[in-house]
GROMACS .gro file of C-alpha atoms in nm:
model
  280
    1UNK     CA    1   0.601   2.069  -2.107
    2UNK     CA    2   0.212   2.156  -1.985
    3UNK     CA    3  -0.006   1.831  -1.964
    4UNK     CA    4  -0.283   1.753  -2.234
    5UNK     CA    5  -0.566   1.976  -2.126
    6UNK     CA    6  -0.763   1.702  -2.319
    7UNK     CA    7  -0.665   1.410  -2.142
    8UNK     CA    8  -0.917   1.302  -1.909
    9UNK     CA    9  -0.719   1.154  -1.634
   10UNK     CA   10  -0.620   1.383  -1.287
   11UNK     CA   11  -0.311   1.538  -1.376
   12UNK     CA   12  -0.088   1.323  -1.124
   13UNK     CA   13  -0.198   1.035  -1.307
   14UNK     CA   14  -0.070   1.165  -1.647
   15UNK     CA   15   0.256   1.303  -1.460
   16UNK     CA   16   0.265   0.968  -1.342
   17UNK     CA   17   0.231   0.780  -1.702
   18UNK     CA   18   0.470   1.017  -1.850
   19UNK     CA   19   0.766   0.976  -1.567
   20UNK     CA   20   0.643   0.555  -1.616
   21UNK     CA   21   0.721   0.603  -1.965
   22UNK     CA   22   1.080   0.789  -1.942
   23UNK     CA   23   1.183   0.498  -1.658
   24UNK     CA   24   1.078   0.216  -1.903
   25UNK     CA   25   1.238   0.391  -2.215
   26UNK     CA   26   1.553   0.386  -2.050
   27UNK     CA   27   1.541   0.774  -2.049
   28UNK     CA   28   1.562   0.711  -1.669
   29UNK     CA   29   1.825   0.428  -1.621
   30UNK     CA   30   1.836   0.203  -1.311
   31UNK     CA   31   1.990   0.411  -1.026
   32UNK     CA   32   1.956   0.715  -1.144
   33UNK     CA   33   1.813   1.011  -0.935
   34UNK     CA   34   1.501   1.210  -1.110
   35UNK     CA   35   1.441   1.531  -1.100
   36UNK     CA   36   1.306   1.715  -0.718
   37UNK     CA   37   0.964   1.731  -0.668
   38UNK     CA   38   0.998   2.124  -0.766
   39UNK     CA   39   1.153   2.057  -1.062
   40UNK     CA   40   0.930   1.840  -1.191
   41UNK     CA   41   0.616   2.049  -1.108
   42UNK     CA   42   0.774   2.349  -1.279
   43UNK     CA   43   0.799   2.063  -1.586
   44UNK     CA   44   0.430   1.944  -1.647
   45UNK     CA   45   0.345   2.274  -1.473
   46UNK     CA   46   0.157   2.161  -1.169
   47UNK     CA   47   0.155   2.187  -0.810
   48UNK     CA   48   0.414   2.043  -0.623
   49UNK     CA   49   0.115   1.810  -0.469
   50UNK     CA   50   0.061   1.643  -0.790
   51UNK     CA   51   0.393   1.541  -0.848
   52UNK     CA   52   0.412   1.356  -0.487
   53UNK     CA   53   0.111   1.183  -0.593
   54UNK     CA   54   0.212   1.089  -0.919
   55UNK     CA   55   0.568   0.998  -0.753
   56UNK     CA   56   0.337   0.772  -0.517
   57UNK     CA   57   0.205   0.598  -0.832
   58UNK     CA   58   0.553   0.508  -0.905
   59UNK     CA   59   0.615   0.407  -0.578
   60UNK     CA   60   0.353   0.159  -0.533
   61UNK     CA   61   0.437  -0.017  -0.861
   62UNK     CA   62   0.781  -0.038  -0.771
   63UNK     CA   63   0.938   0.169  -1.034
   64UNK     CA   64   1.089   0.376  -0.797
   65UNK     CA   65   1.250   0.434  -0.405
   66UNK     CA   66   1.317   0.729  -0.211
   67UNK     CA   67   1.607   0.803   0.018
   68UNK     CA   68   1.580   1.048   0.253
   69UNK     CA   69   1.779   1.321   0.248
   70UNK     CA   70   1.895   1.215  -0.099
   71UNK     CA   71   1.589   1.206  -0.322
   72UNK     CA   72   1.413   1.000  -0.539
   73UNK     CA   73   1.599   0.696  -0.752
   74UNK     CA   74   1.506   0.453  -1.068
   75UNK     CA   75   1.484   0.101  -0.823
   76UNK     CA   76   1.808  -0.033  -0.853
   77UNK     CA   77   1.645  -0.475  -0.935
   78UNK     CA   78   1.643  -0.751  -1.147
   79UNK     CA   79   1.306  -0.854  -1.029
   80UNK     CA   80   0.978  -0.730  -1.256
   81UNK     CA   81   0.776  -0.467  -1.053
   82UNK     CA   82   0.397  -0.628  -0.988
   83UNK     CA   83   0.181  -0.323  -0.999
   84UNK     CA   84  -0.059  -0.417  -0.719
   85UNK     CA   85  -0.285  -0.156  -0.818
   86UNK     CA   86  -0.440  -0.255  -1.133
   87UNK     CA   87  -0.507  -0.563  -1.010
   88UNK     CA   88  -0.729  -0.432  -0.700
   89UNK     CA   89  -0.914  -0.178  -0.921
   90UNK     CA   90  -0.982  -0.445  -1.155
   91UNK     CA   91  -1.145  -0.675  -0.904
   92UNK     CA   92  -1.395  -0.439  -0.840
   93UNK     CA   93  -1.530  -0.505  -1.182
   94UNK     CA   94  -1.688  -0.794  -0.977
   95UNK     CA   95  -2.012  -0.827  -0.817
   96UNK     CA   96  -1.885  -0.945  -0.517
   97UNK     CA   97  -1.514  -0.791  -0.387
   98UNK     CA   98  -1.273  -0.949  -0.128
   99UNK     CA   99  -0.988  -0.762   0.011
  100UNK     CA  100  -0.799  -0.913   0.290
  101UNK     CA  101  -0.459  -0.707   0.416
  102UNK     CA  102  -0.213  -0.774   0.642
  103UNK     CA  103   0.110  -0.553   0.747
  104UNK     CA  104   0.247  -0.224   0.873
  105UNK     CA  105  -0.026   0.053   0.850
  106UNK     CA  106  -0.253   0.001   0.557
  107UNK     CA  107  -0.097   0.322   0.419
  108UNK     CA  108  -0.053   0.166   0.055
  109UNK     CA  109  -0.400  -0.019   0.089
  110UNK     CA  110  -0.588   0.308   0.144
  111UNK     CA  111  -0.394   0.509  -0.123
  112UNK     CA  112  -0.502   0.240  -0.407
  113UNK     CA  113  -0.809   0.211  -0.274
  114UNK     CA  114  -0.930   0.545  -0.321
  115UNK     CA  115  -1.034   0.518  -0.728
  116UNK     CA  116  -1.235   0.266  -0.713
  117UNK     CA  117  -1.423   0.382  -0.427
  118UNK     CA  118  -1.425   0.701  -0.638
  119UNK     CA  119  -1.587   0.523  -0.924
  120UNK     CA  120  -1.850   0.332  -0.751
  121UNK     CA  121  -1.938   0.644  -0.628
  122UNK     CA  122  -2.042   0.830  -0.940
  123UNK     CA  123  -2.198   0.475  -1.115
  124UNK     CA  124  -1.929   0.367  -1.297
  125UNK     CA  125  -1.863   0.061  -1.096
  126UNK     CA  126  -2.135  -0.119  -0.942
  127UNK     CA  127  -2.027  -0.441  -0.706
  128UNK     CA  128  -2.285  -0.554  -0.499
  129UNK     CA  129  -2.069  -0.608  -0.188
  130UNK     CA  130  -1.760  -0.539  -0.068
  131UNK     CA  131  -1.579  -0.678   0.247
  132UNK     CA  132  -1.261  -0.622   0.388
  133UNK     CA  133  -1.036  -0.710   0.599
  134UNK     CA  134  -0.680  -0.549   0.771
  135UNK     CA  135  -0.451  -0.676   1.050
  136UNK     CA  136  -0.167  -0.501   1.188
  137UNK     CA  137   0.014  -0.528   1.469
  138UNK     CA  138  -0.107  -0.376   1.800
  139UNK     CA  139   0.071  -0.023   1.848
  140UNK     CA  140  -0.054  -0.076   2.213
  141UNK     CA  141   0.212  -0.359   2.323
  142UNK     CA  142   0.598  -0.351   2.280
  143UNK     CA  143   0.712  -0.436   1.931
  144UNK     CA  144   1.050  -0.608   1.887
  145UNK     CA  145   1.028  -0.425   1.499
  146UNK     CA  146   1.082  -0.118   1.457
  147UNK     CA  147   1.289  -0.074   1.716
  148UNK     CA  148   1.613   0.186   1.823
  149UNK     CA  149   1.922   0.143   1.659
  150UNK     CA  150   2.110   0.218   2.014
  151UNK     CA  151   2.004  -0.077   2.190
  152UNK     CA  152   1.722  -0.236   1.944
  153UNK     CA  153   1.487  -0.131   2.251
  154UNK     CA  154   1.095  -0.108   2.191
  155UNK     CA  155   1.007   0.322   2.186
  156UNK     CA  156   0.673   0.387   2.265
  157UNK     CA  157   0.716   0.738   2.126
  158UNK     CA  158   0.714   0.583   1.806
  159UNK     CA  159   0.477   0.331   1.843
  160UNK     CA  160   0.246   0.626   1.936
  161UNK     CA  161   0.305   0.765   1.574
  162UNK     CA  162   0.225   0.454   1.415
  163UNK     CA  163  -0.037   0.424   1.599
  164UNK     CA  164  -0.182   0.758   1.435
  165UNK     CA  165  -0.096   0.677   1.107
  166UNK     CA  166  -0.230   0.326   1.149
  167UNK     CA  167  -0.576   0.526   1.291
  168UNK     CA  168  -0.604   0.744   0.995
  169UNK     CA  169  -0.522   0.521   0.670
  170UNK     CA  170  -0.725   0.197   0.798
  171UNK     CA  171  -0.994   0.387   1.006
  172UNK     CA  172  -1.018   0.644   0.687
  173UNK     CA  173  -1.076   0.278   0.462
  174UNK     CA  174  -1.317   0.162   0.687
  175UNK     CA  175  -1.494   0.472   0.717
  176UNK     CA  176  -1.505   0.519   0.316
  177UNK     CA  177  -1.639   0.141   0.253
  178UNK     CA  178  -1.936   0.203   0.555
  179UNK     CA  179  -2.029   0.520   0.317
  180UNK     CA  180  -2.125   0.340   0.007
  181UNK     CA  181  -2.301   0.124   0.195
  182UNK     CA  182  -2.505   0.404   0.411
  183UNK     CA  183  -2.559   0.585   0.070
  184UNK     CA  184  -2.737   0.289  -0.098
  185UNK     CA  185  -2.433   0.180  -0.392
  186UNK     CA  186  -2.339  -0.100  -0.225
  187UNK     CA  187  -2.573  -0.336  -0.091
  188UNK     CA  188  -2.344  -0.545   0.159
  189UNK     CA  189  -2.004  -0.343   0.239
  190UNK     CA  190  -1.796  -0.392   0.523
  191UNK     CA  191  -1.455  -0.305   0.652
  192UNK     CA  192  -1.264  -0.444   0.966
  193UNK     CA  193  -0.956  -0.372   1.116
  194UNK     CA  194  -0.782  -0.607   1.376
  195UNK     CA  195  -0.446  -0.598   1.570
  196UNK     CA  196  -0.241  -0.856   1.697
  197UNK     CA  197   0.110  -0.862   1.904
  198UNK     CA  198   0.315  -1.013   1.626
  199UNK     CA  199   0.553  -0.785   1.457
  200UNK     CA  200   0.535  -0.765   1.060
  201UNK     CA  201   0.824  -0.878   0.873
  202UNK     CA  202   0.607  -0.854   0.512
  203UNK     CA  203   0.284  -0.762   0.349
  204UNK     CA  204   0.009  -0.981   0.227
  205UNK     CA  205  -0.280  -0.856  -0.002
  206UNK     CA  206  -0.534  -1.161  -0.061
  207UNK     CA  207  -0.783  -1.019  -0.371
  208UNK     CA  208  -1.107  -1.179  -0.456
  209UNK     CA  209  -0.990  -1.515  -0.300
  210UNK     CA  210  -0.805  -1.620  -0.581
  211UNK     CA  211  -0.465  -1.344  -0.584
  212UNK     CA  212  -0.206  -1.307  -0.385
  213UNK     CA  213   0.007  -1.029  -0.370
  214UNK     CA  214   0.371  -1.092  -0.115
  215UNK     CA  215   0.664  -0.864  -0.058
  216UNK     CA  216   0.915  -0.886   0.253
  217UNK     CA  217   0.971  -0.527   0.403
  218UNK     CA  218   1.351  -0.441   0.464
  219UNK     CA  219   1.458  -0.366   0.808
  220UNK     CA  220   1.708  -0.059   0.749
  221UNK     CA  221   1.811   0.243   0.975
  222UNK     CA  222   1.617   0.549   0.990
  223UNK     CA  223   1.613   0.899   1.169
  224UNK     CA  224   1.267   1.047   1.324
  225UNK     CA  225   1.240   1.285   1.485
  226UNK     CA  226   1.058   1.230   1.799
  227UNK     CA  227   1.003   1.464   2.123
  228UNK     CA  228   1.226   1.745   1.900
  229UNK     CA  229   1.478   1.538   1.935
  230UNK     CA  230   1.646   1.326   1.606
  231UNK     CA  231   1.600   0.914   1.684
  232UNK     CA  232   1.790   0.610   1.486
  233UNK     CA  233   1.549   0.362   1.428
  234UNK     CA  234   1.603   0.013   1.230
  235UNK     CA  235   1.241   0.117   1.065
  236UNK     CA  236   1.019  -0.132   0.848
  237UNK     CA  237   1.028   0.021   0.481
  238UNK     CA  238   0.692  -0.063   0.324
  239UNK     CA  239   0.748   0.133   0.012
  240UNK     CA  240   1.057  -0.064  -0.099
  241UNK     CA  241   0.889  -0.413   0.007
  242UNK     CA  242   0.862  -0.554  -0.390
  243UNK     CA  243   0.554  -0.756  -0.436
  244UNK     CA  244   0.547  -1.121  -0.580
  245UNK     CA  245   0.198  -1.220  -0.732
  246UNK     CA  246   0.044  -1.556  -0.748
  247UNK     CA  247  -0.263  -1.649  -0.908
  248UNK     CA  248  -0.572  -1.948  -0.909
  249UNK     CA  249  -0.570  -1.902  -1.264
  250UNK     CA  250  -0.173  -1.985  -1.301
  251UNK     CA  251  -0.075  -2.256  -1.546
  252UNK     CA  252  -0.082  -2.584  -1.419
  253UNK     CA  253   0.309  -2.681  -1.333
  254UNK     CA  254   0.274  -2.347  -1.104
  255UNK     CA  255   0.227  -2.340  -0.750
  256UNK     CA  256  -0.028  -2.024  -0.780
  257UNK     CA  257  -0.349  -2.185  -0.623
  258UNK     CA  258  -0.170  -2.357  -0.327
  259UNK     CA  259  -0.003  -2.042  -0.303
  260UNK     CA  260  -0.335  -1.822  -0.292
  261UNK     CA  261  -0.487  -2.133  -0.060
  262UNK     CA  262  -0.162  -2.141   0.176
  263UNK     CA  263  -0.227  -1.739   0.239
  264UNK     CA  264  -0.581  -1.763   0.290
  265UNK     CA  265  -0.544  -2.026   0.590
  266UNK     CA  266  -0.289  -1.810   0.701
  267UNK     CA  267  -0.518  -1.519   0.703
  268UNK     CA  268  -0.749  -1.684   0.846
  269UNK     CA  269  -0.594  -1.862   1.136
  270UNK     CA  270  -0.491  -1.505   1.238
  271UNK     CA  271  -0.730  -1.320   1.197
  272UNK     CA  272  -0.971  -1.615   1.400
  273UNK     CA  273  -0.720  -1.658   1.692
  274UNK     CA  274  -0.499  -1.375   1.835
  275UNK     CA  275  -0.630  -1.104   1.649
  276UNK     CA  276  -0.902  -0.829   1.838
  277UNK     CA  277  -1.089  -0.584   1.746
  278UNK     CA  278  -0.893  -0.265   1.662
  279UNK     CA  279  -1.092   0.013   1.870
  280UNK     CA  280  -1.109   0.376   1.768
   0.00000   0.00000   0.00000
């Protein structure tokens, strides 16, 4: 089953809509396992690559979960998956673009980030500034979360990997924003990263000052290897953290805009008090 050579998206995207479309057609069912990754690249004939990307399409719109050493699984929920991602690339249709983050690594944030950046790139979004904004928590001082399973004890082996995938996803975002700026497509861009010593027990996304996007991250036990050595860890697992949106624009007998405002001073007394600058 070869992909439309027509079709103008990147081929993970259109392995991406077609998998969306067999999970929402029931063709996948709620708890069911899909194919491996080599399976399905040997389906749309593509590299093994694109199906991890397309699979981390699915991922961040909360179609689907992996479990390691088991595979990949239809999310097993009641609740309606928000996909985050349209909602960020579509706030980039504005002239001015707000994106304030706050969590784990900013692994998530950089992935959807990436398109629009693309586009502004080659002309085919033009916002005239572009700020943002990412706390996470400080991979220099003990964390109480994640933590060992043996005696829930702070590892600083494995704060030391977060720490490097914290450096490369929110350095790599700030990075990428400075660039349109030094190039001349963006008049005013900025990004900023700051830590702070609380540990994260869920993800905000605050877009254009008038979204919210929420999700708790489940605390469940998982196996690194750190040092050669195999580790139990009660982990923080972003990817299955489902997000609940609120919105300004939310009917009236909502709570949407006291939501959105609630978040914001949240943010903001955060970011303004115990948070410092994240240095390279």
């Amino acid at each position: 089953m070869a992909l439309d050579p027509d079709d103008p998206r990147p081929p993970y995207m259109q392995v991406a809509s077609a998998l969306r479309a067999a999970i929402l057609t029931k063709v996948f069912k709620a708890g069911d396992k899909l194919p491996s990754r080599a399976e399905l690249a040997k389906k749309y004939d593509v590299a093994p690559m694109t199906v991890q990307n397309a699979l981390r399409e699915l991922r961040d719109e909360g179609l689907i979960v992996s479990r390691q050493g088991s595979g990949v699984f239809v999310r097993e929920r009641t609740e309606r998956p928000v996909g985050l991602r349209p909602h960020i690339e579509r706030a980039f249709e504005s002239d001015r673009v707000t994106i304030d983050f706050s969590g784990f690594s900013g692994e998530t944030l950089h992935g959807i980030l990436q398109e629009p950046l693309d586009k502004i790139r080659i002309g085919r979004l033009t916002p005239e500034a572009i700020h943002v904004r990412i706390l996470v928590p400080d991979p220099t001082v003990p964390w109480s979360v994640p933590c060992t399973v043996e005696d829930q004890a702070d590892s600083p082996a494995f704060r030391e990997r977060a720490a490097e995938i914290m450096r490369r996803h929110t350095l790599a975002i700030v990075d990428n924003v400075a660039e349109l700026a030094e190039l001349g497509l963006v008049k005013h861009a900025t990004a900023e990263v700051r830590v702070h010593p609380a540990a994260p027990l869920f993800k905000l996304y605050l877009i254009n000052n008038n979204e919210a996007f929420f999700g708790f991250y489940p605390v469940r036990e998982h196996v690194l290897s750190l040092g050669g050595q195999p580790q139990a860890f009660y982990d923080l697992m972003g990817k299955d953290a489902i997000l609940f949106h609120h919105s300004t624009t939310d009917d009236d007998t909502s709570t949407g805009s006291q939501y959105v405002d609630q978040a914001r001073t949240w943010f903001d007394s955060l970011w303004n008090t115990i948070a410092t600058e994240y240095k390279r």
